[in-house]
Coordinates of C-alpha atoms in Angstrom, one line a residue:
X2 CA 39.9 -45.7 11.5
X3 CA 40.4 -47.2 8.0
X4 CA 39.7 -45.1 5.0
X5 CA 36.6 -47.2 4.0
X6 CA 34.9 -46.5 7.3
X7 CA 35.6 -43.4 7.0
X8 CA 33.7 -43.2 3.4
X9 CA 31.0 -45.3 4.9
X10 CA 30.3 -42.7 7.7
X11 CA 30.4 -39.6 6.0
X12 CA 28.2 -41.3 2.6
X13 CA 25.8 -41.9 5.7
X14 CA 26.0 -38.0 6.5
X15 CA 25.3 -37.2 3.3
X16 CA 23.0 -39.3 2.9
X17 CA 21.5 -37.7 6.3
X18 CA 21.5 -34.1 5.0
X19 CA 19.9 -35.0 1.4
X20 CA 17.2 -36.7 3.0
X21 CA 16.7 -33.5 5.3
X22 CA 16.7 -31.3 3.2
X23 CA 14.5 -33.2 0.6
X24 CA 11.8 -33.2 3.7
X25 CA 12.4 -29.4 4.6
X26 CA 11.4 -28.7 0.4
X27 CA 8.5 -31.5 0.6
X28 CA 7.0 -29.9 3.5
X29 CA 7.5 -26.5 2.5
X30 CA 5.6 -27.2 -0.8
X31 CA 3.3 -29.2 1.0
X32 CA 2.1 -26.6 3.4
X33 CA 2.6 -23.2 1.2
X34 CA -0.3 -24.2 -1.2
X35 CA -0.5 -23.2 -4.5
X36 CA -1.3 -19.1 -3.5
X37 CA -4.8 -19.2 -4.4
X38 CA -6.8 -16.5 -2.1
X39 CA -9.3 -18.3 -0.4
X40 CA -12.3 -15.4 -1.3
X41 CA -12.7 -12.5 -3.4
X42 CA -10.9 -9.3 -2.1
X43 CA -12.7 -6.9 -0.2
X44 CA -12.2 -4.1 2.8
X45 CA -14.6 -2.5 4.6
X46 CA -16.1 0.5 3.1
X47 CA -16.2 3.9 4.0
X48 CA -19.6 6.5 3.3
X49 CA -19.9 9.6 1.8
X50 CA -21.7 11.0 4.8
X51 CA -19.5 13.5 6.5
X52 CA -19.5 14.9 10.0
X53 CA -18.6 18.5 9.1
X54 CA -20.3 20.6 10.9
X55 CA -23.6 22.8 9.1
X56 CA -23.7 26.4 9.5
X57 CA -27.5 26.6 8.8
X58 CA -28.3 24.0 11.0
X59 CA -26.8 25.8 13.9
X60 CA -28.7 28.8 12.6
X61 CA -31.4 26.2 13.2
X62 CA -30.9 25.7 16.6
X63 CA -30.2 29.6 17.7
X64 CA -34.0 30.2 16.2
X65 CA -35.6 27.5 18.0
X66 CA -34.0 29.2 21.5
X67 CA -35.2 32.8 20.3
X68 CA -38.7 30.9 19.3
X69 CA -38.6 29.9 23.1
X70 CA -37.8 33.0 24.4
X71 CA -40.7 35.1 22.4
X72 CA -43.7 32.6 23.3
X73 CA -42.7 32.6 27.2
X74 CA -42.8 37.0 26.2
X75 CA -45.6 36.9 24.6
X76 CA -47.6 35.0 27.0
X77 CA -46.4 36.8 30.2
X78 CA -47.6 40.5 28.1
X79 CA -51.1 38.7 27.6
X80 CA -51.6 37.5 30.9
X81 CA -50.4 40.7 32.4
X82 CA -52.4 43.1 30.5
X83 CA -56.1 41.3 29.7
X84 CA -56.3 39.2 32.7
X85 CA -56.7 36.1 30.4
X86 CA -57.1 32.9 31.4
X87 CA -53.7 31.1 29.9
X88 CA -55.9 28.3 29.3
X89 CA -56.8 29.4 26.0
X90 CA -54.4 30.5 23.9
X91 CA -55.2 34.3 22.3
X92 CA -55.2 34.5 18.5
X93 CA -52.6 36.6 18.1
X94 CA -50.5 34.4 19.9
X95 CA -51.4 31.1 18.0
X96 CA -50.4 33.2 15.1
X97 CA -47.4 34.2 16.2
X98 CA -46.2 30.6 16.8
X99 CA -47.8 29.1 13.6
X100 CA -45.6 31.4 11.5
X101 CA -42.3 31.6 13.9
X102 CA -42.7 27.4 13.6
X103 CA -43.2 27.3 9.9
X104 CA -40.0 29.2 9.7
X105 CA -38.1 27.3 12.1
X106 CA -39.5 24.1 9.6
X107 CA -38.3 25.9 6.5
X108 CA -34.8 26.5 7.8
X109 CA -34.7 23.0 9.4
X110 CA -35.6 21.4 5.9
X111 CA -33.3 23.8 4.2
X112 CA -30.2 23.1 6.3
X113 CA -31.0 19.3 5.7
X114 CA -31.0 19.7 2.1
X115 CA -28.2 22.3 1.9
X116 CA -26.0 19.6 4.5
X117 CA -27.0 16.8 1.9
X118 CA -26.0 19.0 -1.1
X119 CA -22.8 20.7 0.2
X120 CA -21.5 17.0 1.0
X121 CA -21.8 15.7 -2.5
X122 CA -20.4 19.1 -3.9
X123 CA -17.4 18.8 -1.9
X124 CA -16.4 15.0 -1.4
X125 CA -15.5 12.1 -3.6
X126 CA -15.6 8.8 -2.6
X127 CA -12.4 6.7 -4.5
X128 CA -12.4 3.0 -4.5
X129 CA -8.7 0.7 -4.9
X130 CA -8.5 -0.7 -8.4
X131 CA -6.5 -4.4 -7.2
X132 CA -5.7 -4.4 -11.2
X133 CA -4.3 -1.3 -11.6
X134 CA -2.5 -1.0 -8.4
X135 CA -0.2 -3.6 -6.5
X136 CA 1.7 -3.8 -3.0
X137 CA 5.5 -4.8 -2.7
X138 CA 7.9 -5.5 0.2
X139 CA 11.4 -5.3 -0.7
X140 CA 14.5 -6.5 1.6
X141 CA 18.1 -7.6 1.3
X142 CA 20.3 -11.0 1.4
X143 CA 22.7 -13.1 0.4
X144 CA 21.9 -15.9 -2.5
X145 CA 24.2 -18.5 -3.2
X146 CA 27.1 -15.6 -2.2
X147 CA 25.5 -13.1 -4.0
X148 CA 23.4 -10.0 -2.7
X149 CA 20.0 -9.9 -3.8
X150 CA 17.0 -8.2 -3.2
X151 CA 13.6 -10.3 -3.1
X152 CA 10.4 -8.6 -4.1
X153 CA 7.2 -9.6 -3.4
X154 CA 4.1 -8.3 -5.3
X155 CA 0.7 -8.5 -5.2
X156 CA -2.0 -6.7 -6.9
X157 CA -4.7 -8.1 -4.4
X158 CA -5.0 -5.0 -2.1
X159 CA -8.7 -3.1 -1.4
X160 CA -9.5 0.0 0.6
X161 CA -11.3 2.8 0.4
X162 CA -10.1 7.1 0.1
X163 CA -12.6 9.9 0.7
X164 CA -11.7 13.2 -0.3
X165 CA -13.3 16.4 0.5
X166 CA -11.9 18.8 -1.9
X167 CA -13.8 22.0 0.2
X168 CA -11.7 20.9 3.7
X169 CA -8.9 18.5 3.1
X170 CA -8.3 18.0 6.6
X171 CA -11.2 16.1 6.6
X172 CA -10.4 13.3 4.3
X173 CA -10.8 10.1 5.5
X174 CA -8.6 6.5 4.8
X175 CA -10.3 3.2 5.6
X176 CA -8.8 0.0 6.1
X177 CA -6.8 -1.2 3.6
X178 CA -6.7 -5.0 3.4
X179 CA -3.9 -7.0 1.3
X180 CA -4.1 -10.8 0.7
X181 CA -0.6 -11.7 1.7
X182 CA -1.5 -15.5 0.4
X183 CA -1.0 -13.9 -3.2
X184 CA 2.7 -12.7 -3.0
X185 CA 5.0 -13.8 -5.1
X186 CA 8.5 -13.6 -5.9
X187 CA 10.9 -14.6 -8.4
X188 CA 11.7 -18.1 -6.7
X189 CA 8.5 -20.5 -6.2
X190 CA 10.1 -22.1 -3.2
X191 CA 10.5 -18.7 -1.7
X192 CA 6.9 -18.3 -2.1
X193 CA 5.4 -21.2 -0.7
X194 CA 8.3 -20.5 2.3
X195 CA 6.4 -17.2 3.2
X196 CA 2.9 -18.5 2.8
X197 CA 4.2 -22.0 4.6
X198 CA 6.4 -20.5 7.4
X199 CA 7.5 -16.7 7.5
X200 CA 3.9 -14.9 7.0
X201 CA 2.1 -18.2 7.8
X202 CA -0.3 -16.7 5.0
X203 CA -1.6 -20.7 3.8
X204 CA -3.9 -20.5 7.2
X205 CA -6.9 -18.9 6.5
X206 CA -6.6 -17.0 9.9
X207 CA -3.6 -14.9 8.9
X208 CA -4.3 -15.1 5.1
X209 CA -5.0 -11.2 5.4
X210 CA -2.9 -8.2 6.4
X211 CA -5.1 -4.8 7.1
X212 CA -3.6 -1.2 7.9
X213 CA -6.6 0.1 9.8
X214 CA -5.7 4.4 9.6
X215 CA -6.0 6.5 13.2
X216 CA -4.8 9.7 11.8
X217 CA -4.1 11.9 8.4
X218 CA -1.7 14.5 8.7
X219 CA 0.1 17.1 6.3
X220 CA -2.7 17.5 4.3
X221 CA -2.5 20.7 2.5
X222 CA -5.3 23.6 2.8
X223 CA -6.4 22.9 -0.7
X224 CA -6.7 19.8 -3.3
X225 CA -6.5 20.6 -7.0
X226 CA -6.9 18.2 -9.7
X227 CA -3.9 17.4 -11.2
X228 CA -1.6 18.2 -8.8
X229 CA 0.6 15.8 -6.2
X230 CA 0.2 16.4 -2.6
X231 CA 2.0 14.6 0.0
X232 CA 1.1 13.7 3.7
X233 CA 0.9 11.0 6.7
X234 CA -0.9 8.3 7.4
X235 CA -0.5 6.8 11.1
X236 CA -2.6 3.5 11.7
X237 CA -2.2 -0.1 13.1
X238 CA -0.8 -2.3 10.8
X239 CA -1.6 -6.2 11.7
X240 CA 0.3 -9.4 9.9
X241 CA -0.8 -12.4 11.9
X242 CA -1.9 -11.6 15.1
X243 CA 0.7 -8.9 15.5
X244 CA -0.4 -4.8 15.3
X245 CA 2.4 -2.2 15.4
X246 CA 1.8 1.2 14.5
X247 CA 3.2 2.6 11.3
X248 CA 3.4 5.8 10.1
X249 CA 3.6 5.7 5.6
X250 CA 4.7 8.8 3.6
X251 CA 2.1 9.4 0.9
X252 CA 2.1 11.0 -2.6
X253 CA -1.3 11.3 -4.0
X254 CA -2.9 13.3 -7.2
X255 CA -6.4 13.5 -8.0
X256 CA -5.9 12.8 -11.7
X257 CA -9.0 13.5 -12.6
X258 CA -13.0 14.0 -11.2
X259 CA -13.1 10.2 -11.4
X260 CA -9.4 8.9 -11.1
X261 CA -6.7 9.0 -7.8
X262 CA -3.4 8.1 -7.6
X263 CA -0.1 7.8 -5.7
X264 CA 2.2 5.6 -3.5
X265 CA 2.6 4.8 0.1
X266 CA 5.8 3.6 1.1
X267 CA 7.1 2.5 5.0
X268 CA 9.6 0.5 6.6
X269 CA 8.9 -2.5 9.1
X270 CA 11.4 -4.8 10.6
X271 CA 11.3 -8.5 10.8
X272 CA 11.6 -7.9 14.4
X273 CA 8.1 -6.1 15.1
X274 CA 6.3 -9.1 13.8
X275 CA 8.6 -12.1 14.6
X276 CA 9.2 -13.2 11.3
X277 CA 11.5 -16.4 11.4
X278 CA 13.4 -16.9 7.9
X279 CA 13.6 -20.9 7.8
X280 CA 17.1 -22.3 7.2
X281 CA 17.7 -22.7 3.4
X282 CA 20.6 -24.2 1.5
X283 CA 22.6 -20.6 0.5
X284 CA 20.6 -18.6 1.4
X285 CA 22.4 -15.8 4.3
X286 CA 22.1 -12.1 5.8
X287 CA 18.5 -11.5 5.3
X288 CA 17.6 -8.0 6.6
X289 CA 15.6 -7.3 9.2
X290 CA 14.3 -4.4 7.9
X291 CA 11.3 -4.7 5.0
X292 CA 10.3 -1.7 3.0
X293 CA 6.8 -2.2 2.0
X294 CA 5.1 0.2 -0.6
X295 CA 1.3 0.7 -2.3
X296 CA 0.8 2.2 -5.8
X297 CA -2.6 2.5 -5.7
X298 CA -5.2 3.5 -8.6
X299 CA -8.7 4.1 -6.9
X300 CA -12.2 5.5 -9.1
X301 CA -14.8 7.4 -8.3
X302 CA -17.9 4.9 -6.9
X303 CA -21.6 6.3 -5.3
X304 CA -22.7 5.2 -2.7

């Protein structure tokens, strides 16, 4: 083969390679959008109601059974000893019942208030600031030779924390939601990668990733403001339409009446939610395993 074919063929390849790789970046930047979340942020929220249990209101009950147990009594000793029709009710025991029933009344409505009162004492409902708090996943590779490690952040996560202060173990986590359409890195081609092909995040089906909690665990016996506590939080966490269950280490302090903070951090792999890296001029040895970690600033809200 003379040397001027053999120029010709491989300008061709060249030629074949630029023109493929100009079409990989087109459609990359085509189909990763600009990053714009398609709606405002929100999660589903969590009340302040609580299901711990009420001491008066099984007082409640106990008095209702004795209340029971005196009428049937008292109307066996009357029928006994007069020879009373039990048609008619005597006086005595109509006012036996009026009273025992007004108390049973006063301690129902007491336990109700007491319940209500005990509940806002004792919990706080906190609220995810996205501005003040901000989710990253972190993992390894090889740029152009070099090992890197791309970040991704967003400050678009929501969720809400309820604390009860009197019984920690009965703090609650709900679903926290992050728009994964908003992460960035350092490398705009990288970004419209994950939103065009990795997380998929451009569709508006997968635009969202939610941790939905199933269980707390570590909490300690008591929460004081000011102070860092740390604990577990098991749940399913879903990218796509993939759920794993993940467990994140938490560090949490009440800053103040009004104020939480702390950081979750856990580690994924690439694996768990088949996340394909697309082929990329230099870019090598990405890691299959992703930390991923929320600093989170949530207020007190009412409900």
């Amino acid at each position: 083969m003379s040397r001027r074919n053999l120029m010709y063929i491989v300008g061709i390849l060249v030629l074949m390679g630029i023109t493929s790789a100009v079409s990989v970046l087109a459609y990359t930047f085509l189909v990763g959008g600009s990053g714009e979340p398609s709606q405002p942020l929100s999660a589903p929220t969590l009340s302040l109601a609580t299901d711990t249990p009420n001491p008066l209101a099984a007082q409640v009950a106990d008095l209702s059974t004795q209340v029971a147990v005196l009428q049937a009594a008292n109307s066996t000793l009357v029928a006994g000893s007069t020879g009373v029709d039990m048609a008619q009710t005597p006086v005595a025991d109509v006012t036996t019942e009026a009273t025992v029933d007004a108390t049973v009344e006063s301690t129902a409505v007491q336990a109700d208030t007491s319940s209500a009162a005990s509940a806002a004492a004792t919990t706080t409902l906190f609220r995810i600031v996205p501005d003040n708090s901000k989710v990253q996943f972190m993992l390894t590779e090889t740029l152009n030779g070099q090992p890197t490690t791309p970040t991704g952040v967003t400050n678009q996560v929501a969720g809400d924390i309820l604390v009860d202060f009197n019984t920690p173990a009965n703090s609650k986590v709900g679903t926290i939601r992050i728009d994964a359409r908003s992460l960035t890195t350092d490398s705009e081609f990288r970004n419209r990668a994950i939103r065009a092909q990795i997380l998929q995040s451009s569709k508006d089906e997968y635009e969202f990733i939610d941790f939905t909690p199933t269980a707390v665990s570590g909490l300690p016996a008591q929460i004081t403001i000011g102070q860092a506590v740390t604990f577990q939080i098991t749940g399913d966490l879903k990218v796509r339409d993939i759920t794993n269950s993940v467990t994140f280490d938490v560090t949490a302090t009440v800053a103040a009446e009004d104020r939480l903070e702390g950081t979750a951090t856990t580690q994924v792999t690439r694996a768990m939610y088949n996340l394909q890296i697309p082929n990329a001029p230099g870019v090598a040895n990405v890691s299959d395993e992703v930390k991923l970690q929320i600093d989170f600033v949530a207020t007190k809200v009412t409900q």
